[in-house]
PDB file of C-alpha atoms in Angstrom:
ATOM      1  CA  MET C   1     -15.744  32.191  42.022  1.00 37.00           C
ATOM      2  CA  ILE C   2     -18.949  32.857  40.147  1.00 39.00           C
ATOM      3  CA  LEU C   3     -21.929  34.928  41.167  1.00 37.00           C
ATOM      4  CA  ILE C   4     -25.320  33.737  39.989  1.00 35.00           C
ATOM      5  CA  LYS C   5     -28.472  35.744  40.377  1.00 36.00           C
ATOM      6  CA  GLY C   6     -31.937  34.571  40.335  1.00 38.00           C
ATOM      7  CA  PHE C   7     -35.470  35.154  41.754  1.00 35.00           C
ATOM      8  CA  LEU C   8     -36.749  32.802  44.297  1.00 37.00           C
ATOM      9  CA  ARG C   9     -38.699  32.854  47.585  1.00 38.00           C
ATOM     10  CA  GLY C  10     -37.637  31.013  50.726  1.00 40.00           C
ATOM     11  CA  THR C  11     -34.952  30.777  53.412  1.00 40.00           C
ATOM     12  CA  SER C  12     -31.344  29.835  53.375  1.00 40.00           C
ATOM     13  CA  LYS C  13     -30.655  26.179  52.618  1.00 38.00           C
ATOM     14  CA  ARG C  14     -27.571  24.003  51.588  1.00 37.00           C
ATOM     15  CA  THR C  15     -27.826  22.138  48.272  1.00 36.00           C
ATOM     16  CA  LEU C  16     -25.529  20.297  45.848  1.00 38.00           C
ATOM     17  CA  LEU C  17     -25.052  21.770  42.340  1.00 36.00           C
ATOM     18  CA  ALA C  18     -23.084  20.166  39.497  1.00 37.00           C
ATOM     19  CA  ASN C  19     -20.841  22.073  37.156  1.00 36.00           C
ATOM     20  CA  ARG C  20     -18.882  20.673  34.186  1.00 34.00           C
ATOM     21  CA  TYR C  21     -15.989  19.773  36.404  1.00 35.00           C
ATOM     22  CA  THR C  22     -17.386  17.970  39.401  1.00 39.00           C
ATOM     23  CA  CYS C  23     -20.131  18.184  41.995  1.00 40.00           C
ATOM     24  CA  VAL C  24     -19.386  20.621  44.732  1.00 37.00           C
ATOM     25  CA  PRO C  25     -21.424  21.696  47.890  1.00 40.00           C
ATOM     26  CA  VAL C  26     -22.666  25.205  47.636  1.00 37.00           C
ATOM     27  CA  THR C  27     -24.483  27.541  50.110  1.00 38.00           C
ATOM     28  CA  THR C  28     -27.491  29.255  48.705  1.00 37.00           C
ATOM     29  CA  HIS C  29     -28.790  32.514  50.261  1.00 37.00           C
ATOM     30  CA  LEU C  30     -32.386  32.989  49.470  1.00 36.00           C
ATOM     31  CA  TYR C  31     -34.006  36.251  49.823  1.00 33.00           C
ATOM     32  CA  THR C  32     -37.594  37.543  49.255  1.00 34.00           C
ATOM     33  CA  GLN C  33     -36.996  38.591  45.685  1.00 38.00           C
ATOM     34  CA  SER C  34     -33.474  37.394  44.634  1.00 36.00           C
ATOM     35  CA  ILE C  35     -31.053  34.432  45.016  1.00 33.00           C
ATOM     36  CA  LEU C  36     -27.255  34.772  45.294  1.00 33.00           C
ATOM     37  CA  THR C  37     -25.451  31.507  44.773  1.00 35.00           C
ATOM     38  CA  TYR C  38     -21.679  31.235  45.238  1.00 32.00           C
ATOM     39  CA  ILE C  39     -20.008  28.383  43.475  1.00 34.00           C
ATOM     40  CA  THR C  40     -16.288  27.590  43.847  1.00 34.00           C
ATOM     41  CA  TYR C  41     -14.934  25.560  40.886  1.00 33.00           C
ATOM     42  CA  GLN C  42     -12.970  22.421  41.826  1.00 36.00           C
ATOM     43  CA  PRO C  43     -11.578  20.955  38.666  1.00 39.00           C
ATOM     44  CA  VAL C  44     -11.091  17.209  38.610  1.00 52.00           C
ATOM     45  CA  ASN C  45      -7.523  16.179  39.609  1.00 62.00           C
ATOM     46  CA  MET C  46      -6.197  14.496  36.470  1.00 69.00           C
ATOM     47  CA  ASN C  47      -3.209  13.095  38.522  1.00 90.00           C
ATOM     48  CA  VAL C  48      -5.614  10.904  40.529  1.00 94.00           C
ATOM     49  CA  PHE C  49      -7.263   7.702  39.410  1.00 96.00           C
ATOM     50  CA  ASP C  50     -11.037   7.780  39.351  1.00 93.00           C
ATOM     51  CA  GLY C  51     -12.792   4.629  40.726  1.00 95.00           C
ATOM     52  CA  LYS C  52     -16.042   3.235  41.944  1.00 96.00           C
ATOM     53  CA  THR C  53     -17.037   3.592  45.657  1.00 96.00           C
ATOM     54  CA  ASP C  54     -18.728   0.652  47.393  1.00 94.00           C
ATOM     55  CA  ARG C  55     -21.013   0.745  50.470  1.00 92.00           C
ATOM     56  CA  TYR C  56     -18.133  -0.053  52.763  1.00 93.00           C
ATOM     57  CA  ARG C  57     -16.136   3.128  51.691  1.00 95.00           C
ATOM     58  CA  GLY C  58     -13.756   1.142  49.525  1.00 97.00           C
ATOM     59  CA  ILE C  59     -12.697   2.377  46.097  1.00 98.00           C
ATOM     60  CA  THR C  60     -12.059   0.122  43.189  1.00 98.00           C
ATOM     61  CA  ILE C  61     -10.131   0.955  39.906  1.00 97.00           C
ATOM     62  CA  LEU C  62      -9.843  -1.139  36.779  1.00 98.00           C
ATOM     63  CA  SER C  63      -6.651  -1.090  34.731  1.00 98.00           C
ATOM     64  CA  ASN C  64      -8.625  -0.885  31.519  1.00 97.00           C
ATOM     65  CA  GLU C  65     -10.670   2.156  32.687  1.00 96.00           C
ATOM     66  CA  ILE C  66      -7.971   4.462  33.902  1.00 96.00           C
ATOM     67  CA  ALA C  67      -5.667   6.726  31.969  1.00 94.00           C
ATOM     68  CA  TYR C  68      -1.805   6.660  32.217  1.00 95.00           C
ATOM     69  CA  SER C  69       0.896   6.974  29.658  1.00 95.00           C
ATOM     70  CA  ASN C  70       3.438   4.574  30.957  1.00 97.00           C
ATOM     71  CA  ASP C  71       4.439   2.645  34.009  1.00 97.00           C
ATOM     72  CA  HIS C  72       6.220   5.678  35.557  1.00 97.00           C
ATOM     73  CA  ASP C  73       2.982   7.776  35.064  1.00 97.00           C
ATOM     74  CA  PHE C  74       0.951   4.960  36.646  1.00 97.00           C
ATOM     75  CA  GLU C  75       3.106   4.807  39.702  1.00 97.00           C
ATOM     76  CA  GLU C  76       2.984   8.641  40.124  1.00 97.00           C
ATOM     77  CA  LYS C  77      -0.684   8.757  39.847  1.00 97.00           C
ATOM     78  CA  LEU C  78      -1.187   5.767  42.073  1.00 98.00           C
ATOM     79  CA  ALA C  79       0.838   7.595  44.729  1.00 97.00           C
ATOM     80  CA  ASN C  80      -1.187  10.611  44.373  1.00 96.00           C
ATOM     81  CA  SER C  81      -4.349   8.703  44.390  1.00 97.00           C
ATOM     82  CA  LEU C  82      -3.418   6.924  47.779  1.00 97.00           C
ATOM     83  CA  ILE C  83      -2.951  10.303  49.467  1.00 96.00           C
ATOM     84  CA  SER C  84      -6.249  11.548  48.009  1.00 96.00           C
ATOM     85  CA  TRP C  85      -8.175   8.482  49.017  1.00 97.00           C
ATOM     86  CA  LYS C  86      -6.854   8.584  52.569  1.00 96.00           C
ATOM     87  CA  GLU C  87      -7.859  12.362  52.754  1.00 95.00           C
ATOM     88  CA  SER C  88     -11.242  11.423  51.544  1.00 95.00           C
ATOM     89  CA  SER C  89     -11.582   8.773  54.262  1.00 95.00           C
ATOM     90  CA  TYR C  90     -11.668   5.822  52.065  1.00 97.00           C
ATOM     91  CA  ARG C  91     -11.168   2.666  54.074  1.00 97.00           C
ATOM     92  CA  ALA C  92      -9.728   0.404  51.362  1.00 98.00           C
ATOM     93  CA  ALA C  93      -8.448   0.461  47.766  1.00 98.00           C
ATOM     94  CA  TRP C  94      -8.897  -2.314  45.246  1.00 98.00           C
ATOM     95  CA  ILE C  95      -7.088  -2.670  41.855  1.00 98.00           C
ATOM     96  CA  LYS C  96      -8.112  -5.046  39.270  1.00 98.00           C
ATOM     97  CA  VAL C  97      -5.275  -5.536  36.812  1.00 98.00           C
ATOM     98  CA  PHE C  98      -5.937  -7.218  33.468  1.00 98.00           C
ATOM     99  CA  SER C  99      -3.307  -9.358  31.743  1.00 98.00           C
ATOM    100  CA  GLN C 100      -2.506  -6.778  29.058  1.00 98.00           C
ATOM    101  CA  HIS C 101      -1.401  -4.328  31.941  1.00 98.00           C
ATOM    102  CA  SER C 102       0.510  -6.746  34.054  1.00 98.00           C
ATOM    103  CA  SER C 103       3.617  -4.595  34.063  1.00 98.00           C
ATOM    104  CA  VAL C 104       1.972  -2.379  36.728  1.00 98.00           C
ATOM    105  CA  ILE C 105       1.644  -5.284  39.217  1.00 98.00           C
ATOM    106  CA  PRO C 106       5.090  -4.780  40.709  1.00 98.00           C
ATOM    107  CA  ILE C 107       4.286  -1.014  41.091  1.00 98.00           C
ATOM    108  CA  CYS C 108       0.958  -1.859  43.008  1.00 98.00           C
ATOM    109  CA  VAL C 109       2.966  -4.142  45.246  1.00 98.00           C
ATOM    110  CA  LYS C 110       5.623  -1.414  45.793  1.00 98.00           C
ATOM    111  CA  CYS C 111       2.892   0.943  46.920  1.00 97.00           C
ATOM    112  CA  GLY C 112       1.739  -1.428  49.514  1.00 97.00           C
ATOM    113  CA  PHE C 113      -0.870  -3.468  47.746  1.00 98.00           C
ATOM    114  CA  ASP C 114      -1.163  -7.267  48.318  1.00 98.00           C
ATOM    115  CA  PHE C 115      -2.676 -10.016  46.151  1.00 98.00           C
ATOM    116  CA  HIS C 116      -6.291 -10.931  46.927  1.00 98.00           C
ATOM    117  CA  HIS C 117      -7.175 -13.367  44.145  1.00 97.00           C
ATOM    118  CA  ALA C 118      -6.464 -14.160  40.484  1.00 97.00           C
ATOM    119  CA  GLN C 119      -8.599 -15.541  37.689  1.00 95.00           C
ATOM    120  CA  PRO C 120      -7.920 -16.194  34.041  1.00 97.00           C
ATOM    121  CA  GLY C 121      -7.241 -12.680  32.529  1.00 98.00           C
ATOM    122  CA  TYR C 122      -6.850 -10.674  35.674  1.00 98.00           C
ATOM    123  CA  VAL C 123      -5.335 -10.287  39.302  1.00 98.00           C
ATOM    124  CA  MET C 124      -7.099  -8.353  42.087  1.00 98.00           C
ATOM    125  CA  LEU C 125      -4.993  -6.482  44.599  1.00 98.00           C
ATOM    126  CA  ASN C 126      -6.050  -4.395  47.627  1.00 98.00           C
ATOM    127  CA  LYS C 127      -4.703  -2.234  50.320  1.00 98.00           C
ATOM    128  CA  TRP C 128      -6.218  -1.299  53.676  1.00 98.00           C
ATOM    129  CA  LEU C 129      -6.070   2.509  54.122  1.00 98.00           C
ATOM    130  CA  LYS C 130      -7.394   3.087  57.693  1.00 96.00           C
ATOM    131  CA  THR C 131      -4.265   2.591  59.737  1.00 91.00           C
ATOM    132  CA  ASP C 132      -6.026   3.333  62.926  1.00 93.00           C
ATOM    133  CA  GLU C 133      -8.583   0.516  62.315  1.00 94.00           C
ATOM    134  CA  PRO C 134      -8.061  -3.213  62.040  1.00 95.00           C
ATOM    135  CA  ASN C 135      -8.086  -4.622  58.510  1.00 96.00           C
ATOM    136  CA  THR C 136     -11.555  -6.140  57.900  1.00 94.00           C
ATOM    137  CA  LEU C 137     -11.162  -6.858  54.173  1.00 95.00           C
ATOM    138  CA  PRO C 138     -12.829 -10.276  53.286  1.00 93.00           C
ATOM    139  CA  GLU C 139     -10.713 -13.148  52.223  1.00 93.00           C
ATOM    140  CA  TYR C 140     -11.415 -14.460  48.701  1.00 95.00           C
ATOM    141  CA  ALA C 141     -13.663 -17.496  48.364  1.00 93.00           C
ATOM    142  CA  ASN C 142     -12.233 -20.425  50.279  1.00 94.00           C
ATOM    143  CA  GLN C 143     -14.754 -23.168  49.794  1.00 95.00           C
ATOM    144  CA  TYR C 144     -15.157 -25.510  46.841  1.00 95.00           C
ATOM    145  CA  ILE C 145     -18.654 -26.694  46.009  1.00 97.00           C
ATOM    146  CA  GLY C 146     -19.029 -30.311  44.673  1.00 98.00           C
ATOM    147  CA  VAL C 147     -22.303 -31.999  43.748  1.00 98.00           C
ATOM    148  CA  ALA C 148     -23.012 -35.766  43.297  1.00 98.00           C
ATOM    149  CA  GLY C 149     -25.977 -37.364  41.761  1.00 98.00           C
ATOM    150  CA  PHE C 150     -27.512 -40.205  43.842  1.00 99.00           C
ATOM    151  CA  VAL C 151     -29.495 -41.852  41.006  1.00 99.00           C
ATOM    152  CA  VAL C 152     -31.826 -44.676  41.972  1.00 98.00           C
ATOM    153  CA  ASN C 153     -34.028 -46.381  39.330  1.00 98.00           C
ATOM    154  CA  GLU C 154     -37.404 -48.189  39.829  1.00 96.00           C
ATOM    155  CA  ARG C 155     -35.552 -51.475  40.418  1.00 98.00           C
ATOM    156  CA  ASN C 156     -33.849 -49.955  43.432  1.00 97.00           C
ATOM    157  CA  GLN C 157     -30.470 -49.928  41.573  1.00 98.00           C
ATOM    158  CA  LEU C 158     -27.810 -47.210  42.138  1.00 98.00           C
ATOM    159  CA  LEU C 159     -25.882 -45.590  39.384  1.00 98.00           C
ATOM    160  CA  VAL C 160     -22.145 -45.877  40.250  1.00 98.00           C
ATOM    161  CA  ILE C 161     -18.903 -45.218  38.617  1.00 97.00           C
ATOM    162  CA  LYS C 162     -15.090 -45.856  38.955  1.00 95.00           C
ATOM    163  CA  GLU C 163     -12.910 -42.922  38.041  1.00 92.00           C
ATOM    164  CA  THR C 164     -10.097 -43.311  35.354  1.00 90.00           C
ATOM    165  CA  PHE C 165      -7.384 -41.222  37.155  1.00 85.00           C
ATOM    166  CA  SER C 166      -8.136 -42.371  40.801  1.00 76.00           C
ATOM    167  CA  GLU C 167      -5.119 -44.180  42.399  1.00 72.00           C
ATOM    168  CA  GLN C 168      -7.566 -46.463  44.297  1.00 77.00           C
ATOM    169  CA  ALA C 169     -10.626 -46.601  42.268  1.00 81.00           C
ATOM    170  CA  LYS C 170     -13.730 -47.339  44.292  1.00 92.00           C
ATOM    171  CA  TRP C 171     -17.408 -47.410  43.308  1.00 96.00           C
ATOM    172  CA  LYS C 172     -18.638 -43.795  43.787  1.00 97.00           C
ATOM    173  CA  LEU C 173     -21.370 -41.525  42.700  1.00 98.00           C
ATOM    174  CA  PRO C 174     -21.100 -39.391  39.506  1.00 98.00           C
ATOM    175  CA  GLY C 175     -20.464 -35.766  40.184  1.00 97.00           C
ATOM    176  CA  GLY C 176     -18.143 -32.774  40.040  1.00 96.00           C
ATOM    177  CA  HIS C 177     -17.544 -29.177  40.852  1.00 97.00           C
ATOM    178  CA  ALA C 178     -20.401 -26.623  40.481  1.00 97.00           C
ATOM    179  CA  GLU C 179     -20.001 -23.896  37.922  1.00 96.00           C
ATOM    180  CA  LYS C 180     -20.466 -20.271  38.605  1.00 93.00           C
ATOM    181  CA  GLN C 181     -24.046 -19.328  38.981  1.00 94.00           C
ATOM    182  CA  GLU C 182     -25.181 -22.836  38.840  1.00 97.00           C
ATOM    183  CA  ASP C 183     -27.831 -24.239  41.149  1.00 97.00           C
ATOM    184  CA  LEU C 184     -27.000 -27.520  43.063  1.00 98.00           C
ATOM    185  CA  PRO C 185     -29.811 -29.645  41.251  1.00 98.00           C
ATOM    186  CA  ASP C 186     -28.474 -28.446  37.876  1.00 98.00           C
ATOM    187  CA  THR C 187     -24.846 -29.364  38.729  1.00 98.00           C
ATOM    188  CA  ALA C 188     -25.917 -32.891  39.762  1.00 98.00           C
ATOM    189  CA  ILE C 189     -27.930 -33.385  36.553  1.00 98.00           C
ATOM    190  CA  ARG C 190     -25.244 -31.915  34.332  1.00 98.00           C
ATOM    191  CA  GLU C 191     -22.369 -33.913  35.950  1.00 98.00           C
ATOM    192  CA  THR C 192     -24.300 -37.146  35.970  1.00 98.00           C
ATOM    193  CA  PHE C 193     -25.104 -36.873  32.271  1.00 98.00           C
ATOM    194  CA  GLU C 194     -21.540 -35.738  31.339  1.00 98.00           C
ATOM    195  CA  GLU C 195     -19.964 -38.842  33.141  1.00 98.00           C
ATOM    196  CA  THR C 196     -22.581 -41.609  32.474  1.00 98.00           C
ATOM    197  CA  GLY C 197     -24.834 -40.458  29.682  1.00 98.00           C
ATOM    198  CA  VAL C 198     -27.869 -40.901  31.877  1.00 98.00           C
ATOM    199  CA  LYS C 199     -30.490 -38.089  31.817  1.00 98.00           C
ATOM    200  CA  CYS C 200     -32.127 -37.318  35.165  1.00 98.00           C
ATOM    201  CA  LYS C 201     -34.490 -34.984  37.036  1.00 98.00           C
ATOM    202  CA  PHE C 202     -33.932 -33.640  40.546  1.00 98.00           C
ATOM    203  CA  GLU C 203     -35.923 -34.970  43.532  1.00 96.00           C
ATOM    204  CA  SER C 204     -34.236 -33.899  46.771  1.00 97.00           C
ATOM    205  CA  LEU C 205     -31.117 -33.058  48.618  1.00 97.00           C
ATOM    206  CA  LEU C 206     -29.963 -36.081  50.500  1.00 98.00           C
ATOM    207  CA  ALA C 207     -26.945 -34.858  52.574  1.00 97.00           C
ATOM    208  CA  PHE C 208     -23.676 -32.887  52.362  1.00 97.00           C
ATOM    209  CA  ARG C 209     -20.254 -33.346  53.651  1.00 97.00           C
ATOM    210  CA  HIS C 210     -17.836 -30.545  54.749  1.00 97.00           C
ATOM    211  CA  GLN C 211     -14.072 -31.286  54.715  1.00 95.00           C
ATOM    212  CA  HIS C 212     -11.066 -29.188  55.013  1.00 96.00           C
ATOM    213  CA  ASN C 213      -7.474 -29.241  53.643  1.00 92.00           C
ATOM    214  CA  TYR C 214      -8.849 -29.657  50.134  1.00 92.00           C
ATOM    215  CA  TYR C 215      -7.215 -28.176  47.006  1.00 90.00           C
ATOM    216  CA  PHE C 216      -4.894 -25.125  47.670  1.00 89.00           C
ATOM    217  CA  GLY C 217      -5.745 -25.256  51.338  1.00 91.00           C
ATOM    218  CA  CYS C 218      -9.355 -24.549  50.794  1.00 93.00           C
ATOM    219  CA  SER C 219     -12.261 -26.500  52.251  1.00 95.00           C
ATOM    220  CA  ASP C 220     -14.886 -28.516  50.352  1.00 96.00           C
ATOM    221  CA  ILE C 221     -18.618 -28.845  50.618  1.00 97.00           C
ATOM    222  CA  TYR C 222     -19.932 -31.928  48.831  1.00 98.00           C
ATOM    223  CA  PHE C 223     -23.768 -32.153  48.243  1.00 98.00           C
ATOM    224  CA  ILE C 224     -25.537 -35.315  47.493  1.00 98.00           C
ATOM    225  CA  CYS C 225     -28.664 -34.885  45.363  1.00 98.00           C
ATOM    226  CA  VAL C 226     -31.349 -37.680  44.830  1.00 98.00           C
ATOM    227  CA  LEU C 227     -32.061 -37.928  41.078  1.00 98.00           C
ATOM    228  CA  ARG C 228     -34.507 -39.965  39.257  1.00 98.00           C
ATOM    229  CA  PRO C 229     -33.380 -41.320  35.890  1.00 98.00           C
ATOM    230  CA  LEU C 230     -35.204 -40.347  32.631  1.00 98.00           C
ATOM    231  CA  THR C 231     -33.091 -42.798  30.678  1.00 98.00           C
ATOM    232  CA  GLU C 232     -31.093 -45.848  31.848  1.00 97.00           C
ATOM    233  CA  GLU C 233     -28.785 -46.637  29.014  1.00 97.00           C
ATOM    234  CA  ILE C 234     -25.190 -46.024  30.126  1.00 97.00           C
ATOM    235  CA  ASN C 235     -22.828 -44.103  27.801  1.00 96.00           C
ATOM    236  CA  PRO C 236     -19.833 -43.211  30.015  1.00 95.00           C
ATOM    237  CA  CYS C 237     -17.215 -40.469  29.489  1.00 95.00           C
ATOM    238  CA  LEU C 238     -14.175 -42.411  28.428  1.00 90.00           C
ATOM    239  CA  GLN C 239     -11.747 -39.693  29.656  1.00 92.00           C
ATOM    240  CA  GLU C 240     -13.031 -39.669  33.148  1.00 92.00           C
ATOM    241  CA  VAL C 241     -14.910 -42.814  33.841  1.00 95.00           C
ATOM    242  CA  LYS C 242     -13.251 -46.342  33.823  1.00 93.00           C
ATOM    243  CA  GLU C 243     -16.289 -48.336  34.751  1.00 95.00           C
ATOM    244  CA  CYS C 244     -20.009 -47.438  35.116  1.00 97.00           C
ATOM    245  CA  LYS C 245     -23.084 -49.634  36.065  1.00 97.00           C
ATOM    246  CA  TRP C 246     -26.308 -49.976  37.934  1.00 98.00           C
ATOM    247  CA  MET C 247     -25.720 -51.708  41.194  1.00 98.00           C
ATOM    248  CA  ASP C 248     -28.331 -53.013  43.706  1.00 98.00           C
ATOM    249  CA  LEU C 249     -28.572 -50.548  46.606  1.00 98.00           C
ATOM    250  CA  ASP C 250     -28.180 -53.102  49.303  1.00 97.00           C
ATOM    251  CA  GLU C 251     -25.235 -54.772  47.419  1.00 97.00           C
ATOM    252  CA  TYR C 252     -23.704 -51.222  47.262  1.00 97.00           C
ATOM    253  CA  ILE C 253     -23.999 -50.676  50.985  1.00 97.00           C
ATOM    254  CA  ASN C 254     -22.348 -54.018  51.705  1.00 96.00           C
ATOM    255  CA  ASN C 255     -19.624 -53.587  49.155  1.00 95.00           C
ATOM    256  CA  THR C 256     -16.142 -53.340  50.638  1.00 92.00           C
ATOM    257  CA  ASP C 257     -14.900 -51.367  47.680  1.00 90.00           C
ATOM    258  CA  ILE C 258     -16.621 -48.154  48.698  1.00 95.00           C
ATOM    259  CA  THR C 259     -15.859 -45.292  51.114  1.00 95.00           C
ATOM    260  CA  ASP C 260     -17.500 -44.946  54.531  1.00 96.00           C
ATOM    261  CA  ALA C 261     -19.008 -41.672  53.295  1.00 96.00           C
ATOM    262  CA  ASN C 262     -20.687 -43.191  50.339  1.00 97.00           C
ATOM    263  CA  ARG C 263     -22.027 -46.097  52.524  1.00 97.00           C
ATOM    264  CA  PHE C 264     -23.419 -43.440  54.915  1.00 98.00           C
ATOM    265  CA  PHE C 265     -25.119 -41.636  52.035  1.00 98.00           C
ATOM    266  CA  ALA C 266     -26.700 -44.844  50.728  1.00 98.00           C
ATOM    267  CA  LYS C 267     -27.943 -45.715  54.337  1.00 97.00           C
ATOM    268  CA  SER C 268     -29.318 -42.153  54.739  1.00 97.00           C
ATOM    269  CA  TYR C 269     -31.189 -42.615  51.449  1.00 97.00           C
ATOM    270  CA  LYS C 270     -33.033 -45.661  52.861  1.00 97.00           C
ATOM    271  CA  GLN C 271     -33.865 -43.825  56.153  1.00 95.00           C
ATOM    272  CA  GLN C 272     -35.166 -40.848  54.003  1.00 94.00           C
ATOM    273  CA  LEU C 273     -37.635 -43.322  52.313  1.00 94.00           C
ATOM    274  CA  GLU C 274     -38.749 -44.749  55.795  1.00 94.00           C
ATOM    275  CA  THR C 275     -39.372 -41.318  57.308  1.00 94.00           C
ATOM    276  CA  LYS C 276     -40.881 -39.860  54.187  1.00 93.00           C
ATOM    277  CA  MET C 277     -39.008 -36.709  54.779  1.00 94.00           C
ATOM    278  CA  ALA C 278     -36.443 -34.938  52.548  1.00 94.00           C
ATOM    279  CA  ILE C 279     -34.683 -31.815  52.065  1.00 95.00           C
ATOM    280  CA  LYS C 280     -36.129 -29.810  49.129  1.00 95.00           C
ATOM    281  CA  PRO C 281     -35.695 -26.381  47.752  1.00 95.00           C
ATOM    282  CA  THR C 282     -38.396 -23.625  47.779  1.00 96.00           C
ATOM    283  CA  LYS C 283     -38.105 -20.326  45.787  1.00 96.00           C
ATOM    284  CA  VAL C 284     -38.089 -17.347  48.105  1.00 97.00           C
ATOM    285  CA  TRP C 285     -37.563 -13.693  47.229  1.00 97.00           C
ATOM    286  CA  ASN C 286     -34.320 -12.114  48.125  1.00 95.00           C
ATOM    287  CA  PHE C 287     -34.247  -8.929  50.201  1.00 94.00           C
ATOM    288  CA  ARG C 288     -34.454  -6.613  47.158  1.00 93.00           C
ATOM    289  CA  LYS C 289     -37.419  -8.720  45.829  1.00 95.00           C
ATOM    290  CA  ASN C 290     -35.923  -8.781  42.316  1.00 95.00           C
ATOM    291  CA  LEU C 291     -34.881 -12.500  42.453  1.00 94.00           C
ATOM    292  CA  LYS C 292     -35.953 -15.775  44.027  1.00 96.00           C
ATOM    293  CA  ASN C 293     -33.342 -17.957  45.526  1.00 95.00           C
ATOM    294  CA  ASN C 294     -33.491 -21.609  46.505  1.00 95.00           C
ATOM    295  CA  ILE C 295     -33.959 -22.171  50.326  1.00 96.00           C
ATOM    296  CA  TYR C 296     -33.517 -25.851  51.278  1.00 96.00           C
ATOM    297  CA  SER C 297     -35.736 -27.137  54.106  1.00 96.00           C
ATOM    298  CA  LEU C 298     -36.862 -30.404  55.390  1.00 94.00           C
ATOM    299  CA  GLN C 299     -40.288 -31.337  53.719  1.00 94.00           C
ATOM    300  CA  THR C 300     -42.587 -34.292  53.455  1.00 92.00           C
ATOM    301  CA  LEU C 301     -42.054 -36.658  50.522  1.00 84.00           C
ATOM    302  CA  GLN C 302     -44.863 -36.743  48.144  1.00 76.00           C
ATOM    303  CA  ASP C 303     -46.177 -40.320  47.435  1.00 59.00           C
TER     304      ASP C 303
END
């Protein structure tokens, strides 16, 4: 214990001072002429992993940011950490293990952690710590996002393809999965160009389909974006596309070699032209007002 003297005016108050070990709460007794502050040193426990706390009282550690000498040392520190985290009222623990530290994964499982998700280069595990509360940890992302380009030229022709690897190739729309941090219009434009060689600009969102039991038990949301071609010369991707052409829109609707969903999309496009209404994005500030997001709403088509 250390005694610090000073000279201040005021009344007793509680504050938070930092020493070179850690931040500790201290009680400050203020007198008319002098101050007596008592600080109890609480050295950082080197046998406990340090992590980052989230707003839900969860703690996350990264295998490339923690110190341990070997797997046995990791197991000992993890066990100590779990005791400490529970005593500190943490609700959950997350461990991100990178590929180069994969030998500790069985140790995490042994200590009660379970797999949450994996990506190239790492696996994320978690453990619910509040045994008197139901586990409310969120499941990992369980929806795929696909986007197609509904490209119609001035001659009312639709750009359609047949895929190379499809067992029953039907005339369909160019498109594919959205990449991380990619807006829907950008996905439609990129995928259309990659598969057909046709450059486009975004006009509106036509429709979307939501289906379940997709890859790996996930669901799939498939957005259809109306695009206008900036070029019309077709240069298809030979690895993915077997056939590609411009087809009259009514011919496409009446074609027996298309799915019911694509026929519905084509009919919806014609209805959109008749009603002169379309779903379009508007940039709106997020709640922190540091970024504008796309909010899609029904708007009047401009002539």
